[in-house]
C-alpha cells in the first residue's frame, strides 16, 4: 500500500488456494511457488503501461526465499527485495524457531505455561526482596538475592529452550526420514503427547498433518545456499533486529555468504523490528496490531527507485 501511494505499480499475489486462487498452499513446493512468481512477472511484461526493464519481486519470510529462487532463474526479475528471509536450511530454521507448531498449540501449551511461571517467579522474587528490605536487609544483600534468582530463572529458561529445540529437531528428523505420512504421523503424535500430556486430540491431529504436508516437506529439504550464487540481479536484504523467528545476525550473514559473487547486494538491518517489520518498543507496547515501521517502507521505496 505504501509503494502504491508513492507511485510504484504493485501486483499482489495470493498463495495457492487463498483469495480465490486455485490449487492448495499445503501441497505447493518452493519450486512451484517460484514458478508462480515468474508467471506473475511474465504477465506484467505484457502490460504496456509498465516498464518491463524495472520489474522486481518483494517477498516476506518464506516468500523472501521464493523471490530469491526466482532471481536465480533465466527469466529473473530486475531486482529482489527479501524481507526477513532465511539463510539457514529449512529444517534448521524450523527447529530453532519458538515452538515450530505453536500456532496450533496456542497459548495454553506447556511451553507457554512455563513462560508464565517464569513471570510469576520473578514477581515472587521481587516480593521477597521487599520483605527483606522491610526486615532490615541492606541494599547489597537484597541485590545479591535478586541476582541469584535471576541467574536461576535464566538457567531454567535456557534449559527449556535447549530441550524444545532438541524435541523439535527430533520431530523434523522423523518427518524427513519417514516418507509414509501415516507412519510419520503416528510417531509424531506419540512425541507430541509425551511432551504435552494435556494436548487436545484435535490439536495433535492438526499438528501432525501440518508437519507432513508436501509444502512442509519441501521446506525441510530446502537449502538457500544451493541457488543464491545464481542470483545476479540487485538484492535488498532487510531484516529487523527483534525478529524472534528468523535471527537477523545468523541469517543475514548466511545470505550474504551465498550472494558474495553478486556486487549489487544491499543489507538493511533495522533495530527494534520484529518478523512482521512491526515496531517493538515501550511506545508501541499494547498496540494491536503494532505499527509497521515507516522508515523500513521508505527505505524499500528509495532502494527500488535507485535500481536502473
Short mmCIF file of C-alpha atoms in Angstrom, two decimals:
data_model
loop_
_atom_site.label_atom_id
_atom_site.label_comp_id
_atom_site.label_asym_id
_atom_site.label_seq_id
_atom_site.Cartn_x
_atom_site.Cartn_y
_atom_site.Cartn_z
CA UNK A 1 0.00 0.00 0.00
CA UNK A 2 2.85 2.39 0.83
CA UNK A 3 4.56 1.74 -2.50
CA UNK A 4 1.33 2.32 -4.44
CA UNK A 5 0.94 5.61 -2.61
CA UNK A 6 4.43 6.56 -3.83
CA UNK A 7 3.58 5.80 -7.46
CA UNK A 8 5.06 2.30 -7.72
CA UNK A 9 2.79 -0.19 -9.52
CA UNK A 10 2.22 -3.34 -7.43
CA UNK A 11 0.75 -6.74 -8.30
CA UNK A 12 -0.04 -8.60 -5.07
CA UNK A 13 -0.21 -12.39 -5.20
CA UNK A 14 -2.26 -14.69 -3.03
CA UNK A 15 -0.86 -18.08 -2.07
CA UNK A 16 -2.28 -21.05 -3.94
CA UNK A 17 -5.72 -21.85 -2.56
CA UNK A 18 -6.08 -18.39 -0.98
CA UNK A 19 -8.21 -15.44 -2.05
CA UNK A 20 -9.83 -17.31 -4.94
CA UNK A 21 -6.58 -18.73 -6.32
CA UNK A 22 -6.68 -22.32 -7.50
CA UNK A 23 -4.56 -25.11 -6.03
CA UNK A 24 -3.55 -25.72 -2.41
CA UNK A 25 -1.00 -23.94 -0.26
CA UNK A 26 -0.32 -27.18 1.65
CA UNK A 27 0.82 -29.01 -1.48
CA UNK A 28 2.77 -26.19 -3.18
CA UNK A 29 6.55 -26.67 -3.09
CA UNK A 30 9.02 -23.80 -3.06
CA UNK A 31 9.90 -24.56 -6.68
CA UNK A 32 6.25 -24.26 -7.68
CA UNK A 33 5.85 -21.03 -5.75
CA UNK A 34 8.93 -19.65 -7.50
CA UNK A 35 7.35 -20.60 -10.83
CA UNK A 36 4.20 -18.71 -9.77
CA UNK A 37 6.31 -15.61 -9.12
CA UNK A 38 7.93 -15.89 -12.56
CA UNK A 39 4.46 -16.31 -14.13
CA UNK A 40 3.38 -13.07 -12.43
CA UNK A 41 6.44 -11.30 -13.82
CA UNK A 42 5.69 -12.62 -17.31
CA UNK A 43 2.17 -11.25 -17.00
CA UNK A 44 3.50 -7.82 -16.03
CA UNK A 45 5.87 -7.89 -19.00
CA UNK A 46 2.79 -7.86 -21.25
CA UNK A 47 1.33 -4.71 -19.68
CA UNK A 48 2.08 -1.72 -21.96
CA UNK A 49 1.81 0.85 -19.15
CA UNK A 50 4.73 -0.71 -17.25
CA UNK A 51 8.48 -0.55 -17.89
CA UNK A 52 9.44 -4.20 -18.43
CA UNK A 53 13.06 -3.42 -17.55
CA UNK A 54 12.17 -2.36 -13.99
CA UNK A 55 10.08 -5.23 -12.66
CA UNK A 56 11.06 -6.77 -9.33
CA UNK A 57 9.84 -9.13 -6.65
CA UNK A 58 9.27 -8.42 -2.96
CA UNK A 59 8.79 -11.38 -0.64
CA UNK A 60 8.44 -11.71 3.12
CA UNK A 61 9.73 -14.61 5.23
CA UNK A 62 9.49 -17.78 3.19
CA UNK A 63 8.25 -15.53 0.37
CA UNK A 64 11.61 -13.74 0.52
CA UNK A 65 13.31 -17.04 -0.27
CA UNK A 66 10.79 -17.67 -3.05
CA UNK A 67 11.75 -14.29 -4.55
CA UNK A 68 15.44 -15.20 -4.33
CA UNK A 69 14.74 -18.55 -6.01
CA UNK A 70 13.02 -16.68 -8.83
CA UNK A 71 16.04 -14.39 -9.00
CA UNK A 72 18.18 -17.41 -9.86
CA UNK A 73 16.02 -18.34 -12.88
CA UNK A 74 16.68 -17.42 -16.55
CA UNK A 75 13.64 -15.08 -16.67
CA UNK A 76 14.69 -13.41 -13.44
CA UNK A 77 13.25 -10.18 -12.03
CA UNK A 78 15.23 -6.96 -12.40
CA UNK A 79 15.58 -6.76 -8.61
CA UNK A 80 14.62 -8.68 -5.47
CA UNK A 81 13.63 -7.34 -2.05
CA UNK A 82 13.87 -10.15 0.51
CA UNK A 83 12.24 -9.24 3.83
CA UNK A 84 13.17 -11.46 6.80
CA UNK A 85 14.32 -14.26 4.50
CA UNK A 86 16.19 -17.31 5.78
CA UNK A 87 19.83 -18.14 5.17
CA UNK A 88 19.68 -21.33 7.21
CA UNK A 89 18.44 -24.61 5.72
CA UNK A 90 14.72 -25.06 6.28
CA UNK A 91 15.00 -27.89 8.79
CA UNK A 92 17.47 -25.92 10.93
CA UNK A 93 15.44 -22.70 10.84
CA UNK A 94 12.26 -24.51 11.88
CA UNK A 95 13.98 -26.44 14.67
CA UNK A 96 15.25 -23.25 16.30
CA UNK A 97 12.05 -21.22 15.99
CA UNK A 98 9.97 -20.69 19.14
CA UNK A 99 7.55 -23.65 19.02
CA UNK A 100 7.51 -24.50 15.33
CA UNK A 101 3.90 -25.68 15.71
CA UNK A 102 2.99 -23.05 18.32
CA UNK A 103 0.20 -21.64 16.16
CA UNK A 104 -1.57 -24.95 16.61
CA UNK A 105 -0.81 -25.47 20.30
CA UNK A 106 -1.70 -21.89 21.20
CA UNK A 107 -1.20 -20.02 24.45
CA UNK A 108 -2.20 -22.95 26.64
CA UNK A 109 0.75 -25.11 25.59
CA UNK A 110 3.25 -26.40 28.14
CA UNK A 111 5.87 -24.00 26.76
CA UNK A 112 3.56 -21.00 27.24
CA UNK A 113 2.76 -22.16 30.76
CA UNK A 114 6.49 -22.27 31.55
CA UNK A 115 6.87 -18.69 30.38
CA UNK A 116 4.02 -17.63 32.66
CA UNK A 117 5.72 -19.44 35.55
CA UNK A 118 8.95 -17.52 34.96
CA UNK A 119 6.99 -14.28 35.22
CA UNK A 120 5.38 -15.48 38.47
CA UNK A 121 8.81 -16.47 39.83
CA UNK A 122 10.16 -13.02 39.01
CA UNK A 123 7.26 -11.34 40.81
CA UNK A 124 7.72 -13.65 43.82
CA UNK A 125 11.43 -12.74 43.98
CA UNK A 126 10.60 -9.03 43.92
CA UNK A 127 8.07 -9.51 46.70
CA UNK A 128 10.61 -11.43 48.79
CA UNK A 129 13.16 -8.65 48.20
CA UNK A 130 10.63 -6.12 49.54
CA UNK A 131 10.21 -8.24 52.68
CA UNK A 132 14.00 -8.41 53.12
CA UNK A 133 14.22 -4.62 52.98
CA UNK A 134 11.38 -4.30 55.49
CA UNK A 135 13.23 -6.62 57.90
CA UNK A 136 16.48 -4.68 57.75
CA UNK A 137 18.49 -6.28 54.95
CA UNK A 138 20.85 -3.81 53.32
CA UNK A 139 20.90 -2.97 49.61
CA UNK A 140 23.83 -5.29 48.84
CA UNK A 141 22.09 -8.28 50.44
CA UNK A 142 18.86 -7.61 48.56
CA UNK A 143 20.69 -7.20 45.26
CA UNK A 144 22.64 -10.43 45.81
CA UNK A 145 19.37 -12.29 46.38
CA UNK A 146 17.77 -10.78 43.25
CA UNK A 147 20.86 -11.59 41.16
CA UNK A 148 20.80 -15.21 42.34
CA UNK A 149 17.12 -15.58 41.49
CA UNK A 150 17.68 -14.00 38.08
CA UNK A 151 20.50 -16.44 37.30
CA UNK A 152 18.33 -19.39 38.35
CA UNK A 153 15.49 -18.26 36.09
CA UNK A 154 17.89 -17.63 33.22
CA UNK A 155 19.43 -21.11 33.59
CA UNK A 156 15.98 -22.73 33.70
CA UNK A 157 14.85 -20.81 30.60
CA UNK A 158 18.00 -21.79 28.72
CA UNK A 159 17.44 -25.43 29.68
CA UNK A 160 13.83 -25.26 28.45
CA UNK A 161 14.88 -23.63 25.17
CA UNK A 162 17.51 -26.31 24.55
CA UNK A 163 15.02 -29.07 25.35
CA UNK A 164 12.44 -27.54 22.97
CA UNK A 165 14.95 -27.26 20.11
CA UNK A 166 16.07 -30.86 20.71
CA UNK A 167 12.46 -32.04 20.65
CA UNK A 168 11.61 -30.06 17.51
CA UNK A 169 14.74 -31.23 15.72
CA UNK A 170 13.86 -34.85 16.54
CA UNK A 171 10.34 -34.39 15.17
CA UNK A 172 11.64 -32.85 11.95
CA UNK A 173 14.05 -35.75 11.52
CA UNK A 174 11.11 -38.15 11.77
CA UNK A 175 9.35 -36.24 9.00
CA UNK A 176 12.49 -36.13 6.87
CA UNK A 177 13.30 -39.83 7.26
CA UNK A 178 9.73 -41.22 7.09
CA UNK A 179 8.16 -40.68 3.66
CA UNK A 180 5.00 -42.59 4.59
CA UNK A 181 2.64 -39.97 6.06
CA UNK A 182 0.58 -42.38 8.16
CA UNK A 183 3.68 -43.84 9.78
CA UNK A 184 5.25 -40.42 10.35
CA UNK A 185 2.03 -39.03 11.84
CA UNK A 186 1.73 -41.94 14.27
CA UNK A 187 5.27 -41.36 15.59
CA UNK A 188 4.80 -37.58 15.74
CA UNK A 189 1.52 -37.98 17.64
CA UNK A 190 3.25 -40.00 20.34
CA UNK A 191 6.08 -37.46 20.59
CA UNK A 192 3.63 -34.58 20.98
CA UNK A 193 1.60 -36.37 23.67
CA UNK A 194 4.76 -37.17 25.61
CA UNK A 195 5.89 -33.56 25.68
CA UNK A 196 2.38 -32.06 26.03
CA UNK A 197 0.32 -34.50 28.12
CA UNK A 198 -2.68 -32.18 28.16
CA UNK A 199 -2.80 -31.52 24.42
CA UNK A 200 -6.22 -31.97 22.80
CA UNK A 201 -6.53 -34.84 20.28
CA UNK A 202 -7.72 -32.37 17.62
CA UNK A 203 -4.58 -30.26 18.10
CA UNK A 204 -2.40 -33.35 17.79
CA UNK A 205 -4.08 -34.26 14.51
CA UNK A 206 -3.82 -30.74 13.13
CA UNK A 207 -0.13 -30.52 14.07
CA UNK A 208 0.96 -33.84 12.57
CA UNK A 209 -0.98 -33.20 9.37
CA UNK A 210 0.73 -29.82 9.00
CA UNK A 211 4.18 -31.33 9.55
CA UNK A 212 3.70 -33.93 6.81
CA UNK A 213 2.22 -31.78 4.05
CA UNK A 214 4.16 -31.62 0.76
CA UNK A 215 4.79 -27.91 1.38
CA UNK A 216 6.31 -28.57 4.81
CA UNK A 217 8.41 -31.46 3.49
CA UNK A 218 9.60 -29.22 0.66
CA UNK A 219 10.75 -26.57 3.12
CA UNK A 220 12.54 -29.13 5.29
CA UNK A 221 14.63 -30.14 2.27
CA UNK A 222 15.30 -26.55 1.23
CA UNK A 223 18.80 -25.06 1.46
CA UNK A 224 19.07 -21.43 0.27
CA UNK A 225 22.81 -21.76 -0.32
CA UNK A 226 22.29 -24.08 -3.29
CA UNK A 227 20.85 -21.35 -5.55
CA UNK A 228 21.98 -17.98 -4.14
CA UNK A 229 25.14 -17.91 -6.26
CA UNK A 230 22.96 -17.76 -9.40
CA UNK A 231 21.16 -14.58 -8.29
CA UNK A 232 22.77 -11.81 -10.36
CA UNK A 233 20.15 -9.03 -10.10
CA UNK A 234 20.26 -6.33 -7.39
CA UNK A 235 19.11 -7.62 -4.00
CA UNK A 236 17.94 -5.80 -0.87
CA UNK A 237 18.13 -7.91 2.29
CA UNK A 238 16.04 -6.25 5.00
CA UNK A 239 15.51 -7.64 8.48
CA UNK A 240 14.55 -6.49 11.96
CA UNK A 241 16.88 -6.97 14.91
CA UNK A 242 13.96 -8.07 17.11
CA UNK A 243 12.90 -10.90 14.78
CA UNK A 244 12.28 -13.95 17.01
CA UNK A 245 11.50 -16.27 14.08
CA UNK A 246 14.43 -15.57 11.75
CA UNK A 247 17.55 -14.49 13.66
CA UNK A 248 18.95 -11.43 11.88
CA UNK A 249 22.64 -11.97 12.67
CA UNK A 250 22.75 -15.62 11.63
CA UNK A 251 20.54 -15.48 8.56
CA UNK A 252 21.82 -12.23 7.06
CA UNK A 253 25.40 -13.49 7.35
CA UNK A 254 24.47 -16.72 5.54
CA UNK A 255 22.51 -14.92 2.83
CA UNK A 256 25.41 -12.55 2.18
CA UNK A 257 27.80 -15.51 2.01
CA UNK A 258 25.65 -17.17 -0.64
CA UNK A 259 25.34 -13.90 -2.57
CA UNK A 260 29.03 -12.95 -2.25
CA UNK A 261 29.56 -13.16 -6.02
CA UNK A 262 26.82 -10.56 -6.58
CA UNK A 263 28.23 -7.00 -6.31
CA UNK A 264 24.76 -5.45 -6.04
CA UNK A 265 23.60 -6.70 -2.65
CA UNK A 266 22.40 -4.22 -0.01
CA UNK A 267 21.86 -5.18 3.61
CA UNK A 268 19.47 -3.20 5.80
CA UNK A 269 19.19 -4.29 9.43
CA UNK A 270 16.62 -2.24 11.32
CA UNK A 271 16.75 -2.03 15.14
CA UNK A 272 13.60 -2.84 17.10
CA UNK A 273 11.59 -4.52 14.31
CA UNK A 274 10.03 -7.96 14.66
CA UNK A 275 9.44 -10.60 11.97
CA UNK A 276 6.47 -8.66 10.56
CA UNK A 277 8.59 -5.47 10.41
CA UNK A 278 6.50 -4.02 13.23
CA UNK A 279 7.98 -1.63 15.76
CA UNK A 280 8.62 -3.22 19.16
CA UNK A 281 9.18 -0.55 21.78
CA UNK A 282 7.79 0.84 25.01
CA UNK A 283 5.79 3.36 22.95
CA UNK A 284 4.05 0.63 20.90
CA UNK A 285 3.51 -1.83 23.77
CA UNK A 286 -0.15 -2.77 23.97
CA UNK A 287 -0.96 -1.56 20.45
CA UNK A 288 -2.75 -4.21 18.38
CA UNK A 289 -1.51 -4.61 15.80
CA UNK A 290 1.86 -2.98 16.37
CA UNK A 291 2.61 -0.40 13.65
CA UNK A 292 4.72 -1.25 10.60
CA UNK A 293 7.94 0.74 10.50
CA UNK A 294 7.51 3.77 8.21
CA UNK A 295 11.30 4.01 7.92
CA UNK A 296 11.56 0.46 6.58
CA UNK A 297 8.86 1.18 3.99
CA UNK A 298 10.57 4.41 2.94
CA UNK A 299 13.94 2.68 2.68
CA UNK A 300 12.47 -0.04 0.44
CA UNK A 301 10.96 2.63 -1.82
CA UNK A 302 14.20 4.61 -2.02
CA UNK A 303 16.19 1.48 -2.85
CA UNK A 304 13.73 0.42 -5.57
CA UNK A 305 13.92 3.84 -7.25
CA UNK A 306 17.72 3.57 -7.28
CA UNK A 307 17.64 0.38 -9.37
CA UNK A 308 18.18 1.32 -13.01
#
